[in-house]
PDB file of C-alpha atoms in Angstrom:
ATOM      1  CA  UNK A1287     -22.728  -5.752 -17.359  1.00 68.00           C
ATOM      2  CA  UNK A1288     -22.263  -8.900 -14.854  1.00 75.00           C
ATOM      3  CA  UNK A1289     -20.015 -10.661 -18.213  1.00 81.00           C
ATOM      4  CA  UNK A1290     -18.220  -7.560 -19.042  1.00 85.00           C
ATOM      5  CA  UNK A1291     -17.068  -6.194 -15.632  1.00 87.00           C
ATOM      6  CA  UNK A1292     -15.043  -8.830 -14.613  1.00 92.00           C
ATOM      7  CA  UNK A1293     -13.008  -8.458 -17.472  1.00 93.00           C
ATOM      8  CA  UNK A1294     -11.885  -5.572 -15.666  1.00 95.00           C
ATOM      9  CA  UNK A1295     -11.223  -6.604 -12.103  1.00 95.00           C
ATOM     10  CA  UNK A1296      -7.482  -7.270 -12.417  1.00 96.00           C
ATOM     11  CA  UNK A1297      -6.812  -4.029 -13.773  1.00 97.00           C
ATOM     12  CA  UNK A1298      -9.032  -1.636 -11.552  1.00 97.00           C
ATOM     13  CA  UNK A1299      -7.103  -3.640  -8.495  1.00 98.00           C
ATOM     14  CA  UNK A1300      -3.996  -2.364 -10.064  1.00 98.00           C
ATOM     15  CA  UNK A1301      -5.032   1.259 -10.122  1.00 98.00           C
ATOM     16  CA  UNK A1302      -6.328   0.921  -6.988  1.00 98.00           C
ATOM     17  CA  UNK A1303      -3.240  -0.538  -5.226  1.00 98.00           C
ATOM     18  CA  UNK A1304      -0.891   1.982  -7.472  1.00 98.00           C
ATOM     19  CA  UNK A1305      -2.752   4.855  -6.716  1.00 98.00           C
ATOM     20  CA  UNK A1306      -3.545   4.542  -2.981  1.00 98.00           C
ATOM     21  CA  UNK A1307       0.210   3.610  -2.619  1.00 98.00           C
ATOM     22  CA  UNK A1308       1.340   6.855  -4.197  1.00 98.00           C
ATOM     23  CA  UNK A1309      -0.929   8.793  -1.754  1.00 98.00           C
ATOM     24  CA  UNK A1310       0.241   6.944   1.018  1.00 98.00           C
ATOM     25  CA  UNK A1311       4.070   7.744   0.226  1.00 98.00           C
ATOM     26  CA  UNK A1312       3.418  11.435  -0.527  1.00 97.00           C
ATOM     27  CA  UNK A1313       2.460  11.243   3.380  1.00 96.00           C
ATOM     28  CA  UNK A1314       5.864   9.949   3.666  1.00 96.00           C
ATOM     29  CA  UNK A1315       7.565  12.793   1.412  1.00 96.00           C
ATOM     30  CA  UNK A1316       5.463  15.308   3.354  1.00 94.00           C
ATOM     31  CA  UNK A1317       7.015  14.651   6.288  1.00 93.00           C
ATOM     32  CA  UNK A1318      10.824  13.805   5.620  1.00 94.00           C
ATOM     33  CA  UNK A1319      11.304  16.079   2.363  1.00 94.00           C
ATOM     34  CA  UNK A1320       8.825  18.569   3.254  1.00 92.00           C
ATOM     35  CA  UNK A1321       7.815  18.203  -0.131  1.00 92.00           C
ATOM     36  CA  UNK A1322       4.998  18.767  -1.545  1.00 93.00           C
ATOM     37  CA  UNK A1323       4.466  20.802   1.147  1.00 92.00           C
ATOM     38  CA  UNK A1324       5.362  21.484   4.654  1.00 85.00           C
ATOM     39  CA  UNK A1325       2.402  20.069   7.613  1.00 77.00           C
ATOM     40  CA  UNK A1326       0.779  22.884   9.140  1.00 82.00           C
ATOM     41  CA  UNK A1327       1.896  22.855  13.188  1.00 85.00           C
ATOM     42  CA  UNK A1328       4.656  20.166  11.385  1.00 86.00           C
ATOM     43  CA  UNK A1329       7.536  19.300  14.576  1.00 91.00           C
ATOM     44  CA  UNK A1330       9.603  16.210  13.687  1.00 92.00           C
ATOM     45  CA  UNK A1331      10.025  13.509  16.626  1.00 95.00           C
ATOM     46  CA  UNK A1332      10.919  10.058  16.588  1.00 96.00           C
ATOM     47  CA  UNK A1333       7.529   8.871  15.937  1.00 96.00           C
ATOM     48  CA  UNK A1334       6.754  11.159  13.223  1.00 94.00           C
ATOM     49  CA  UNK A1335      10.229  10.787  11.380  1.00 96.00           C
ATOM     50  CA  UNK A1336       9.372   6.225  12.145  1.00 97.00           C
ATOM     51  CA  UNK A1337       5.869   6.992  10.196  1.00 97.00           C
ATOM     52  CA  UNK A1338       7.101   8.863   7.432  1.00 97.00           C
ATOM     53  CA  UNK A1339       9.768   6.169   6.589  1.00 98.00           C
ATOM     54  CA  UNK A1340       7.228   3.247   6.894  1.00 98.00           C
ATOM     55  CA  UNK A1341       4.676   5.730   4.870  1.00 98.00           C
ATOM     56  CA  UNK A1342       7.719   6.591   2.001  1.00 98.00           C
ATOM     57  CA  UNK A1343       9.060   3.217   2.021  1.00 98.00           C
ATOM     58  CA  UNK A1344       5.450   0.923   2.012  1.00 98.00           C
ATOM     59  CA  UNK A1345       3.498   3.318  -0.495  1.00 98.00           C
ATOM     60  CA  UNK A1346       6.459   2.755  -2.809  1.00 98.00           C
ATOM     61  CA  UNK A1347       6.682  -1.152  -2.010  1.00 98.00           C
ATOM     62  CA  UNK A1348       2.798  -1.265  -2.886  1.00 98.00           C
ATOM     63  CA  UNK A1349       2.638   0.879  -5.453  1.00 98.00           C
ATOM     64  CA  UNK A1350       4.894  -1.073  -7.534  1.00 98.00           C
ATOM     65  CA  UNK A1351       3.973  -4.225  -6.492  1.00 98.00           C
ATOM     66  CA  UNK A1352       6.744  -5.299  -4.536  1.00 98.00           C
ATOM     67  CA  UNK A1353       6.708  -7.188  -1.220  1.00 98.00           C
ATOM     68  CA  UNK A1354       3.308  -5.896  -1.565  1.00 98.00           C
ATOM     69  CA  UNK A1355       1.688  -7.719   1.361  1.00 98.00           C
ATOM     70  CA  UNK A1356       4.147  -7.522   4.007  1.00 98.00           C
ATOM     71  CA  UNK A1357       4.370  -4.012   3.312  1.00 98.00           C
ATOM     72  CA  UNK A1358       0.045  -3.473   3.069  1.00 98.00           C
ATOM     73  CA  UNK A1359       0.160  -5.415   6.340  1.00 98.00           C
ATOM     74  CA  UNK A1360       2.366  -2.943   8.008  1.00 98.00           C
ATOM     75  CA  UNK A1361       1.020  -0.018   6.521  1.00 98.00           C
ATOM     76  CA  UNK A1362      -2.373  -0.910   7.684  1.00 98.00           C
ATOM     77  CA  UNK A1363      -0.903  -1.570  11.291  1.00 98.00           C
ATOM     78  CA  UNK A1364       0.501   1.841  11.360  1.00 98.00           C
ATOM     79  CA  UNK A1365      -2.724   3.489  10.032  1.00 98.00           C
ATOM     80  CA  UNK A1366      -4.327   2.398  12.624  1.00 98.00           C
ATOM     81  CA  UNK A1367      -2.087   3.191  14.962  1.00 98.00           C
ATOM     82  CA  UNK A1368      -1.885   6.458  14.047  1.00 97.00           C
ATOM     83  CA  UNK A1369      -5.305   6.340  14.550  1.00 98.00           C
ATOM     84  CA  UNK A1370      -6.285   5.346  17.735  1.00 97.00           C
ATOM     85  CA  UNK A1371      -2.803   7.276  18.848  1.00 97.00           C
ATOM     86  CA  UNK A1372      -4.211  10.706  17.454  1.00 96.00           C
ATOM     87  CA  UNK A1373      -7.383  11.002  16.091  1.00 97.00           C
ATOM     88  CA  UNK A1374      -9.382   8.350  18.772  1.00 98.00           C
ATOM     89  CA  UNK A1375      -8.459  10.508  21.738  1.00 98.00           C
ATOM     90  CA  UNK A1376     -10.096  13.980  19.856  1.00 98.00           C
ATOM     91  CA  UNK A1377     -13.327  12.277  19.503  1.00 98.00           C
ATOM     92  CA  UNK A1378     -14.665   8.364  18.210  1.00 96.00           C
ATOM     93  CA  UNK A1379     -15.877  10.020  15.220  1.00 97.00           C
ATOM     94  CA  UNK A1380     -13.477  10.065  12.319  1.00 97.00           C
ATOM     95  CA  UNK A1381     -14.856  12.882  10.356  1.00 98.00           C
ATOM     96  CA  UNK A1382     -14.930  14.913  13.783  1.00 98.00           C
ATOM     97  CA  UNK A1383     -11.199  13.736  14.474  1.00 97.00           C
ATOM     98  CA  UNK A1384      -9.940  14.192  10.943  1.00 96.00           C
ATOM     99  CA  UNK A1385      -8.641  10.522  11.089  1.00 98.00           C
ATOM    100  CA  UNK A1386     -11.526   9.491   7.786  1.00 98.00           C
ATOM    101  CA  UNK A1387      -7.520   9.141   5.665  1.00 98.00           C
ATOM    102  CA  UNK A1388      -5.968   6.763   8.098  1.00 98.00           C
ATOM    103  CA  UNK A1389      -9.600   4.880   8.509  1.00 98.00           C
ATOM    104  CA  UNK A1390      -9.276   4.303   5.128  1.00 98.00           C
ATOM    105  CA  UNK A1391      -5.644   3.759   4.175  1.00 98.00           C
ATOM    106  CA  UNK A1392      -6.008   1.403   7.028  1.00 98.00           C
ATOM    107  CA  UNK A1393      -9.042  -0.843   5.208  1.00 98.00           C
ATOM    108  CA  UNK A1394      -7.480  -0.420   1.711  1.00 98.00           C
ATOM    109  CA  UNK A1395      -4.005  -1.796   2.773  1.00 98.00           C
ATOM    110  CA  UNK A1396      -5.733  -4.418   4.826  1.00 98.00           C
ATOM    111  CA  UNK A1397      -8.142  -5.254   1.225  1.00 98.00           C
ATOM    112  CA  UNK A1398      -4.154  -5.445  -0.485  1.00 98.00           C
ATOM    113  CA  UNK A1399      -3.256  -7.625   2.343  1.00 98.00           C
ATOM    114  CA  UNK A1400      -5.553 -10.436   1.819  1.00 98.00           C
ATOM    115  CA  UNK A1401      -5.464  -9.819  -1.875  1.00 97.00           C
ATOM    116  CA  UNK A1402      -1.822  -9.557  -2.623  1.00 97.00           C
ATOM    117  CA  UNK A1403      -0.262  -7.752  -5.477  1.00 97.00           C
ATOM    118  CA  UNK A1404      -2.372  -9.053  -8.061  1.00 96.00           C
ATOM    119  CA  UNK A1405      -1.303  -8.082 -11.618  1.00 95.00           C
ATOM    120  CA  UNK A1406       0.839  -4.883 -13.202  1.00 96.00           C
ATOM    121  CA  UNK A1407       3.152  -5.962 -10.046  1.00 97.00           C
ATOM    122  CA  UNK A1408       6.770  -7.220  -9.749  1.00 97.00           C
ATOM    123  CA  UNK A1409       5.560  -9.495  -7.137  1.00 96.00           C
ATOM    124  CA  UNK A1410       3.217 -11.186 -10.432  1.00 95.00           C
ATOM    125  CA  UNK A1411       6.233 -10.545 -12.413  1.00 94.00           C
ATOM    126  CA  UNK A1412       8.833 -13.082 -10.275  1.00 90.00           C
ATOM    127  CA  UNK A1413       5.765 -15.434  -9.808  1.00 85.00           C
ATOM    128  CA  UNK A1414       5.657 -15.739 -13.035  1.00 82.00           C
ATOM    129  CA  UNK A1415       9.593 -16.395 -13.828  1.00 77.00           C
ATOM    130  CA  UNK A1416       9.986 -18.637 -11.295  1.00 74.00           C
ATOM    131  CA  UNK A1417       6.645 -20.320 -12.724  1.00 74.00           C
ATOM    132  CA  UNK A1418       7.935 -20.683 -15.945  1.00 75.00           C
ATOM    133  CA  UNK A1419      11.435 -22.084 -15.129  1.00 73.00           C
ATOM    134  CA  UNK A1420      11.546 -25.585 -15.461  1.00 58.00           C
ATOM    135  CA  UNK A1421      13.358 -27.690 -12.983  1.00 64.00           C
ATOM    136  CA  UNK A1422      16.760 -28.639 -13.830  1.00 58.00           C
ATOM    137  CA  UNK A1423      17.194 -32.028 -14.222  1.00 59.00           C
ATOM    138  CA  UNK A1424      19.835 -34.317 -12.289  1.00 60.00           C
ATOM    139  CA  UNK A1425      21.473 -35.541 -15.674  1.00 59.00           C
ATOM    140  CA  UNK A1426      22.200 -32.018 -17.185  1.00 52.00           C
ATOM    141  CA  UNK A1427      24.565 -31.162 -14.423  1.00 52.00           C
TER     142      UNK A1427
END
């Protein structure tokens, strides 16, 4: 197993990133579309309508690979935000608050952070132009 597994790594990162950045921006579609569904108790504010964009616009950023650490960092800094904004002051204990998603979007987009994009990415894609290019020389101008 220990030979075969890491075969695999690069790949299973890229699911992972993909798919926790499409749940992350269907919190973001949630709450400016109202689509899938409409919040229960749902009132837009300024706060909520500031999440939802950095939700919509960062879960799309990471789940296609683009800019993906800037916008993993910032999604993690609003995840926990959000939690020590609303779910800290109900109780400590996530599972009591109802904060366990932003506990973990928080961890996973701080895991992307230090990881980067890794591969099935744009990010990997332009590294990998720009890393192919050669330099132009000053006597083919």
């Amino acid at each position: 197993m220990r030979t075969i597994l890491p075969r695999f790594e690069p790949f299973a990162f890229a699911l992972f990133r993909m798919v926790f950045g499409f749940l992350f921006l269907q919190f973001g579609t949630q709450k400016l579309c109202l689509w899938p569904n409409t919040p229960v108790g749902y009132t837009p504010t300024t706060l909520t309508k500031i999440a939802a964009s950095i939700e919509l616009v960062c879960g799309l950023l990471i789940m296609v690979g683009l800019f993906t650490q800037f916008a993993a960092f910032l999604a993690s800094g609003e995840m926990a935000a959000a939690y020590f904004l609303a779910h800290f002051p109900v109780s400590v204990w996530p599972v009591v608050s109802r904060g366990v998603p932003a506990v973990l979007f928080c961890f996973a987009f701080l895991f992307i952070t230090a990881h980067g994009a890794g591969t099935w990415s744009i990010d990997a894609l332009w590294r990998t132009r720009v890393r192919d290019k050669e330099p132009i020389r000053s006597d083919e101008h």
